[in-house]
Short mmCIF file of C-alpha atoms and ligand atoms in Angstrom, two decimals:
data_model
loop_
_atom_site.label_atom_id
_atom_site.label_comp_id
_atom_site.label_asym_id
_atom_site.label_seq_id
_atom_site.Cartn_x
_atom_site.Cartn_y
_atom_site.Cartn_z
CA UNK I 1 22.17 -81.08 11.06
CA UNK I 2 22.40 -80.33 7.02
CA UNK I 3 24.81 -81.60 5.32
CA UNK I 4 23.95 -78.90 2.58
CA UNK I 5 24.31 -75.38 3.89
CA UNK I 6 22.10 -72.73 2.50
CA UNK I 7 19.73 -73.37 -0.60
CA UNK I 8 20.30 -73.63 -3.59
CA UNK I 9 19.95 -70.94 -6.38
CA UNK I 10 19.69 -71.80 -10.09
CA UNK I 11 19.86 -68.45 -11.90
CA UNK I 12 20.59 -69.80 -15.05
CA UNK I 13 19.28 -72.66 -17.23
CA UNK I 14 22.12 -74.01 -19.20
CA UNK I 15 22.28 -77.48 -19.62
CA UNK I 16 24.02 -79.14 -16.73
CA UNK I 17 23.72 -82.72 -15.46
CA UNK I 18 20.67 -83.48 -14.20
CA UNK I 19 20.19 -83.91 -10.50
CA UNK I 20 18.27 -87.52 -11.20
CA UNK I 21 21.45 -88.65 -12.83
CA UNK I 22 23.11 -88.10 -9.57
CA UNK I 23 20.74 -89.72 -7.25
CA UNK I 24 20.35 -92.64 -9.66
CA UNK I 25 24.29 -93.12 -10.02
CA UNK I 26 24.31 -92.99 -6.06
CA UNK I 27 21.52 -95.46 -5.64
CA UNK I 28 22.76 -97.83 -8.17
CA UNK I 29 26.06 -98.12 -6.56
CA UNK I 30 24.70 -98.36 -3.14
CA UNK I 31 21.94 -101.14 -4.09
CA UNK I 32 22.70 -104.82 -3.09
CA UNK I 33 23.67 -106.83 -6.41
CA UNK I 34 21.09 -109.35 -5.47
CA UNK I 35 18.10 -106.53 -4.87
CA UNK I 36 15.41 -107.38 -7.85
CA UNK I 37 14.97 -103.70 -8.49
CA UNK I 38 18.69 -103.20 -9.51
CA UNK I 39 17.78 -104.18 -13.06
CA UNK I 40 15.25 -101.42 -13.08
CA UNK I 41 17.65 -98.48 -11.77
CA UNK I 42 20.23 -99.25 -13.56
CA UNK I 43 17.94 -98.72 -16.96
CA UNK I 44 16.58 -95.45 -16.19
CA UNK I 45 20.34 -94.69 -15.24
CA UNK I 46 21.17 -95.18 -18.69
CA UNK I 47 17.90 -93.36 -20.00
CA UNK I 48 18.39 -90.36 -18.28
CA UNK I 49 22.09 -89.85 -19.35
CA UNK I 50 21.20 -90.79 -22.75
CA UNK I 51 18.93 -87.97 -22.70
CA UNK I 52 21.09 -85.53 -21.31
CA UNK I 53 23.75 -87.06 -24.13
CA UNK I 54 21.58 -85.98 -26.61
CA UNK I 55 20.70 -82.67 -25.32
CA UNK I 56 24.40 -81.67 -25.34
CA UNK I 57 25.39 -82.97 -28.46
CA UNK I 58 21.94 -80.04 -29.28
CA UNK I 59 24.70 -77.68 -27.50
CA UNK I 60 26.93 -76.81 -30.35
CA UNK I 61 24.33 -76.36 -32.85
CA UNK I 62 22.60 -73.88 -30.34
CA UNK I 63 25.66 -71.89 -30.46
CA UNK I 64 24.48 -70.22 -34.17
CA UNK I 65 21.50 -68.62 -32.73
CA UNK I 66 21.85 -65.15 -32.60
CA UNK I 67 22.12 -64.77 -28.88
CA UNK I 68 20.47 -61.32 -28.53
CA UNK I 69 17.41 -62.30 -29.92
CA UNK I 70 16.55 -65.92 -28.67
CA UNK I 71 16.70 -66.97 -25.03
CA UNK I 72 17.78 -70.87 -24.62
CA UNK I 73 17.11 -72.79 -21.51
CA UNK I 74 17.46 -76.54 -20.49
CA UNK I 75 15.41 -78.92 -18.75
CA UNK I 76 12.85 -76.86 -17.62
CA UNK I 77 9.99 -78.00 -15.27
CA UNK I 78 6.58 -75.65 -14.45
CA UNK I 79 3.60 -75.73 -13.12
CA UNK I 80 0.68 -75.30 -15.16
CA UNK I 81 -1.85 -74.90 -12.42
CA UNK I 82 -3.10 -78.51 -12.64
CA UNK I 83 0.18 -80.67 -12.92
CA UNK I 84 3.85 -80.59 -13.58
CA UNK I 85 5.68 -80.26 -17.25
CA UNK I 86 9.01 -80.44 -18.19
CA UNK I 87 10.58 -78.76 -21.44
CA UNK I 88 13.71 -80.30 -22.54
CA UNK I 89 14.28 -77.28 -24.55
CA UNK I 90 13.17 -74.08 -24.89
CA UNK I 91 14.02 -71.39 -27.22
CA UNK I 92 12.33 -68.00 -26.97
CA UNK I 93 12.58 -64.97 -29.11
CA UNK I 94 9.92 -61.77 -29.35
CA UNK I 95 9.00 -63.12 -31.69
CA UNK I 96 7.99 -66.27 -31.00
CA UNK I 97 9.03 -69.67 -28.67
CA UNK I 98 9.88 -73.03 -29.80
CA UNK I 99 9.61 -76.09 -27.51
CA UNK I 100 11.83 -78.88 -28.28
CA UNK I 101 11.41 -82.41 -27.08
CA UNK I 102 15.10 -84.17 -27.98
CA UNK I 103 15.25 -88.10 -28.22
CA UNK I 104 18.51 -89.68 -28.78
CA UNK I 105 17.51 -93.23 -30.28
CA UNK I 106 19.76 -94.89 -32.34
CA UNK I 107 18.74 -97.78 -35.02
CA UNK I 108 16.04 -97.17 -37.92
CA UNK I 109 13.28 -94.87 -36.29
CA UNK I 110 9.33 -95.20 -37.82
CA UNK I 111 7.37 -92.65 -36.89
CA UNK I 112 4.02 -94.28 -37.66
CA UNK I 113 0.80 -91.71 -37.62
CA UNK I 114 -1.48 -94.16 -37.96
CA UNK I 115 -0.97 -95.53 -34.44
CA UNK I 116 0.04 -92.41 -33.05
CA UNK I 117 3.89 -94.40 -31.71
CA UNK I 118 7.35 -94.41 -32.42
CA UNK I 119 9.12 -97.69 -33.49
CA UNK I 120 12.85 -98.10 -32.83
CA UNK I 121 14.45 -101.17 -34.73
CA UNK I 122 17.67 -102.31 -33.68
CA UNK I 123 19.87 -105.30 -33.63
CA UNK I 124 16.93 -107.11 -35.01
CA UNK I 125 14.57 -106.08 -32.23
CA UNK I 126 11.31 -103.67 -32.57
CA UNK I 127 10.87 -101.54 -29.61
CA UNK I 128 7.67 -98.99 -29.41
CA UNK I 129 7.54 -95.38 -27.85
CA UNK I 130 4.80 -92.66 -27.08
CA UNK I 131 4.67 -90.59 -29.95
CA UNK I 132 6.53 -87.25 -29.44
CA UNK I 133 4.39 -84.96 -31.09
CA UNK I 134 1.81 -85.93 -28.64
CA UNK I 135 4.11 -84.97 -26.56
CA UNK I 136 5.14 -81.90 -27.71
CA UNK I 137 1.41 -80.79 -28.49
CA UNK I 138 0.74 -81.23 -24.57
CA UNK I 139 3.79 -79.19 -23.63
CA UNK I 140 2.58 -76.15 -25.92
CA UNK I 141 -0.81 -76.33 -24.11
CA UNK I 142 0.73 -76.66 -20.58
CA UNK I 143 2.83 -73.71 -21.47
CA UNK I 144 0.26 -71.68 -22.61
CA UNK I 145 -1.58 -72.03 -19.54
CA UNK I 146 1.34 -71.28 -17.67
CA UNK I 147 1.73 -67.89 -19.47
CA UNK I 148 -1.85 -67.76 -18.62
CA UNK I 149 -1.61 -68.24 -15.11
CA UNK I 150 1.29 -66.08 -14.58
CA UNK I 151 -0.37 -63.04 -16.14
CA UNK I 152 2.72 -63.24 -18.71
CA UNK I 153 1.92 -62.41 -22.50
CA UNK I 154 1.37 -65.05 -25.44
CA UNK I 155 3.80 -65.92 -27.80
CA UNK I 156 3.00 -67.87 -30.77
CA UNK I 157 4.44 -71.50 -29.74
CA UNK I 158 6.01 -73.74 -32.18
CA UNK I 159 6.96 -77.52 -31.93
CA UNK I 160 9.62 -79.21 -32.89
CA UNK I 161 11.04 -83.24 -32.62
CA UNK I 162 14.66 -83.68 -32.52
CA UNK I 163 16.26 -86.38 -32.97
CA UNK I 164 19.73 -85.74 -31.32
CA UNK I 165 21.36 -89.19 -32.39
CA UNK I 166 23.48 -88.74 -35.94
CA UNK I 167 23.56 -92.26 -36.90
CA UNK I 168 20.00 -92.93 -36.09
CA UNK I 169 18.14 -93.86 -40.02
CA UNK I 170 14.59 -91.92 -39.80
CA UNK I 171 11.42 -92.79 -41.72
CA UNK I 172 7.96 -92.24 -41.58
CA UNK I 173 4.32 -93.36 -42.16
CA UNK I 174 1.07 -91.24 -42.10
CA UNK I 175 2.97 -89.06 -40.18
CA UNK I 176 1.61 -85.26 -40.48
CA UNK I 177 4.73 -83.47 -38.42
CA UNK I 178 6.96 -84.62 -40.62
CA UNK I 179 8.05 -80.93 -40.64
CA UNK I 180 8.39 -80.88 -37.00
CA UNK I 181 11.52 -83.87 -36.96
CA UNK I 182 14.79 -82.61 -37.33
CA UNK I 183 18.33 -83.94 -36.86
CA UNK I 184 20.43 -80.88 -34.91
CA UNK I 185 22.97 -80.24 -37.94
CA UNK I 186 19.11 -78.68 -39.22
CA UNK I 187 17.57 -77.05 -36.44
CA UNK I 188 19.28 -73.65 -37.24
CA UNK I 189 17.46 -73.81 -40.84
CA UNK I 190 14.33 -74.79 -39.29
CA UNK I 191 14.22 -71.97 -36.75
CA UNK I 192 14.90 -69.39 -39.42
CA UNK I 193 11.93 -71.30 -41.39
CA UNK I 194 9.64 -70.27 -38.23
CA UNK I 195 11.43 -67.02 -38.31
CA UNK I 196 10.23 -65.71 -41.39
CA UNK I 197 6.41 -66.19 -40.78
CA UNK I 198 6.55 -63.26 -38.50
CA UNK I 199 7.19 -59.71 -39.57
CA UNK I 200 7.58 -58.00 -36.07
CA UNK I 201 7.72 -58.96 -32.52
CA UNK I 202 4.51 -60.11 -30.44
CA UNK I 203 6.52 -59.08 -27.10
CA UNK I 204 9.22 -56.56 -26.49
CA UNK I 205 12.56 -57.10 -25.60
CA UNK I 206 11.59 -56.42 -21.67
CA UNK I 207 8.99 -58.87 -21.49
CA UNK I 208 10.94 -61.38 -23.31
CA UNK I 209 13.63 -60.38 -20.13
CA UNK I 210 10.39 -60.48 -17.99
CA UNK I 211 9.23 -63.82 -18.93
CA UNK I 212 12.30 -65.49 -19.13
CA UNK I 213 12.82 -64.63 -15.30
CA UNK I 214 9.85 -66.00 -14.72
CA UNK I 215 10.84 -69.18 -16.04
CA UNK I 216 13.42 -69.33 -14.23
CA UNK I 217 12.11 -67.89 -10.65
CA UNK I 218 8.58 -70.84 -11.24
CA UNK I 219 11.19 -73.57 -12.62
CA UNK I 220 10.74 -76.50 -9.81
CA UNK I 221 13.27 -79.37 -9.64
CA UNK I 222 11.82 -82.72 -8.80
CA UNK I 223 12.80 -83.65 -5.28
CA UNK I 224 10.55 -86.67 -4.53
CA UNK I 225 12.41 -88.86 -2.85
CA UNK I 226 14.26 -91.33 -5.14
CA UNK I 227 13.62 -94.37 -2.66
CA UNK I 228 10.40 -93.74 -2.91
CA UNK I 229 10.57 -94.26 -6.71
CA UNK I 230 11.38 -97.72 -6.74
CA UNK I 231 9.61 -98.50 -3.51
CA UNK I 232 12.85 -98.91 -1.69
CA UNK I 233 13.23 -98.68 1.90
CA UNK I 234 16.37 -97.23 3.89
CA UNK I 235 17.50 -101.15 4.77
CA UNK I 236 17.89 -101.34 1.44
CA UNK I 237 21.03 -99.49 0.94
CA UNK I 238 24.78 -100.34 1.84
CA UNK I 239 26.14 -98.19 4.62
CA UNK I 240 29.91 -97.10 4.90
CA UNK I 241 32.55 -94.89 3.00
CA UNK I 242 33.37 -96.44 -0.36
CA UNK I 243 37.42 -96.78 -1.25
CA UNK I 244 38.12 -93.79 -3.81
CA UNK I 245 40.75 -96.17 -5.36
CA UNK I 246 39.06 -99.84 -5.64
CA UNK I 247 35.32 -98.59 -4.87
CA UNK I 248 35.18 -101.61 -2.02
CA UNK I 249 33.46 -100.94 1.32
CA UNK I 250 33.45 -100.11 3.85
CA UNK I 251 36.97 -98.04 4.65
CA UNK I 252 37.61 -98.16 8.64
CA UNK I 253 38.75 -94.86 10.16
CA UNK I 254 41.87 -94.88 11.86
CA UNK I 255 43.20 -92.44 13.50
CA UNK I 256 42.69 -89.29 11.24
CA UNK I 257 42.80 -91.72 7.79
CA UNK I 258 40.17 -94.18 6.21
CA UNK I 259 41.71 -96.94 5.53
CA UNK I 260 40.96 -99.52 2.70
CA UNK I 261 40.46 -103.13 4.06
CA UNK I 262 41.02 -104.41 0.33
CA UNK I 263 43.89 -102.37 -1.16
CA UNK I 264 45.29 -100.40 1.52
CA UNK I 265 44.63 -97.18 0.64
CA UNK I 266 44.67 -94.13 3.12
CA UNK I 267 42.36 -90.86 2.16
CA UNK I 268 41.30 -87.95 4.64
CA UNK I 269 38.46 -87.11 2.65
CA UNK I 270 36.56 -90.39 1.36
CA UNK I 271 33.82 -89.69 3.69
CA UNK I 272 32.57 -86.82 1.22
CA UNK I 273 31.51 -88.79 -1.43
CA UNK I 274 29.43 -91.26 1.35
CA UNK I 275 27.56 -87.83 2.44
CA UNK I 276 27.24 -86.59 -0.77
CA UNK I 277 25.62 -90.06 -1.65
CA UNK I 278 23.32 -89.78 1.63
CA UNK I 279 22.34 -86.53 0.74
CA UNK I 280 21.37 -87.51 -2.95
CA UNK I 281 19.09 -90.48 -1.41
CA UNK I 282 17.63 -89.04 2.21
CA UNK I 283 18.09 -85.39 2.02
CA UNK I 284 19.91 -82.60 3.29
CA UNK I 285 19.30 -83.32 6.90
CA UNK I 286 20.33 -86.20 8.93
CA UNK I 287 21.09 -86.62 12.78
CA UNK I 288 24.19 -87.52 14.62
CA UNK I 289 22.82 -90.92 14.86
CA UNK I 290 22.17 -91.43 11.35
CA UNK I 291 25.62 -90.42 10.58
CA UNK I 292 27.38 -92.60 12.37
CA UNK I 293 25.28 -95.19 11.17
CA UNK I 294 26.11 -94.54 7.55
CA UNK I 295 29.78 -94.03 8.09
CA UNK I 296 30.10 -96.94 10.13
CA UNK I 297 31.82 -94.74 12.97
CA UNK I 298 31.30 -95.53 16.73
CA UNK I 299 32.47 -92.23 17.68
CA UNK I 300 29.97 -89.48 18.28
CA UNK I 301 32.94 -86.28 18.18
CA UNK I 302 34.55 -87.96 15.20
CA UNK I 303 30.72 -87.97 13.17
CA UNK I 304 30.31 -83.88 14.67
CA UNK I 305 33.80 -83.20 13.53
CA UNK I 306 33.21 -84.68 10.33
CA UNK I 307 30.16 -82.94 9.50
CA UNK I 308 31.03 -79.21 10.53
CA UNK I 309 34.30 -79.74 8.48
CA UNK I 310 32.15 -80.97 5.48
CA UNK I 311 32.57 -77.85 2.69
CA UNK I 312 29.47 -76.44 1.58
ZN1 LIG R 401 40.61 -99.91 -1.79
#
């Protein structure tokens, strides 16, 4: 049985939530307090919305760009032949593309060229990062190949840094790319900077259409398992349908209404969330048995009825 019906499409790449968010939300809340791995989750929960915090504070600032001549797209991940890359952001224009990695770090920021790191200060405590121009320079190459290996043409491929955080202080040390950092109120002014080196257009307008499709037809979410991530197993995770109003589990169905233990509460439709959550951590199959299982149903009509009433 699938609990999702029909596949997906993602015909556009505007920034949207991304799908590791959800499954990390879902597992978090369905972990055991006392599992040792909770700790872990729960920080690349709050690393992963941080970074989609930053890209859409980028958002507005994107706006300004003249939409007929650049191309925007979010959180885009290719293969390059070899291995996988993700873009966070990537702006493309005939006349050239720019590839921006966006980190939203707060505190006083170093970015020290001598070690080739990043050094976040804050509340008294130093913290050190992979530098992102390393980063950056790997995603130009990856993309290149990509263009490469997709018979697409080249575009001259620009870098940039930004550092999506306003109150963040920035400094640096050695640091050659100093160019290449940019806070978003400036990203406009830098992209007009790259603008100018070029007098006309290395692509047309229907190859910039061309590879932009492309993009978008090769763009590959990341659907490894998230259990498998933290070396979870399925015994792991709480069963049962959470209460919508006081989040304790499990609600008992009875009759046609799940029914909070705690607080009383009656919904017809808490069971969606539960097989939303299963489908976020297992996948969009799962048997009858499996079902009942996670709902904590007995009934084997009730878990059929369930499903083939679930909306796509
Ligand atoms: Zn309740």
């Amino acid at each position: 049985m699938n609990i999702v019906k029909g596949e997906c499409c993602y015909e556009d790449k505007e920034l949207e939530i991304p799908v590791i968010v959800h499954k990390l939300q879902a597992l978090s809340e369905r972990m055991k307090d006392s599992s040792s791995k909770l700790p872990h989750v729960k920080s690349d929960l709050s690393k992963f919305l941080s970074g989609y915090n930053g890209e859409k504070s980028l958002e507005f600032h994107l706006t300004f760009l003249q939409n007929d001549l650049y191309h925007i797209l979010h959180d885009v991940r290719l293969h390059d032949g070899e291995r996988f890359f993700q873009i966070d952001v990537l702006i493309i224009s005939p006349f050239f593309a720019v590839i921006a990695e966006v980190k939203n770090l707060s505190g006083h920021i170093t970015f020290d060229g001598k070690f080739s790191q990043l050094i976040q200060t804050k509340n008294g405590q130093e913290r050190a990062f992979p530098d992102p121009l390393l980063q950056v320079q790997r995603q130009i190459t990856q993309f290149r190949a990509w263009l490469k290996k997709s018979s697409l043409p080249q575009v001259p491929l620009h870098g940039m840094i930004v550092m999506s955080n306003p109150y963040s202080v920035l400094t640096s040390t050695d640091y050659e790319a100093d160019n290449l950092i940019v806070k978003p109120p400036s990203l406009l002014s830098s992209i007009d900077t790259i603008k100018k080196q070029y007098d006309k257009p290395f692509i047309s307008q229907k190859e910039l259409k061309k590879l932009t499709k492309q993009i978008l037809i090769q763009h590959e979410l990341d659907e490894r398992p998230i259990l498998d991530r933290y070396g979870l197993e399925r015994t792991d995770i709480i069963n049962g349908v959470f209460c919508p109003e006081c989040k304790s589990f499990p609600m008992r169905r009875i009759y046609k209404y799940w029914t909070c233990p705690r607080c009383s509460c009656r919904s017809t439709s808490a069971h969606l969330s539960a097989l939303k959550d299963y489908y976020l951590l297992f996948g969009k199959t799962i048997t009858s048995k499996q079902l009942r299982e996670f709902l904590m149903i007995d009934s084997y009509q009730l878990a059929t009825r369930l499903l083939q009433s679930t909306p796509t």
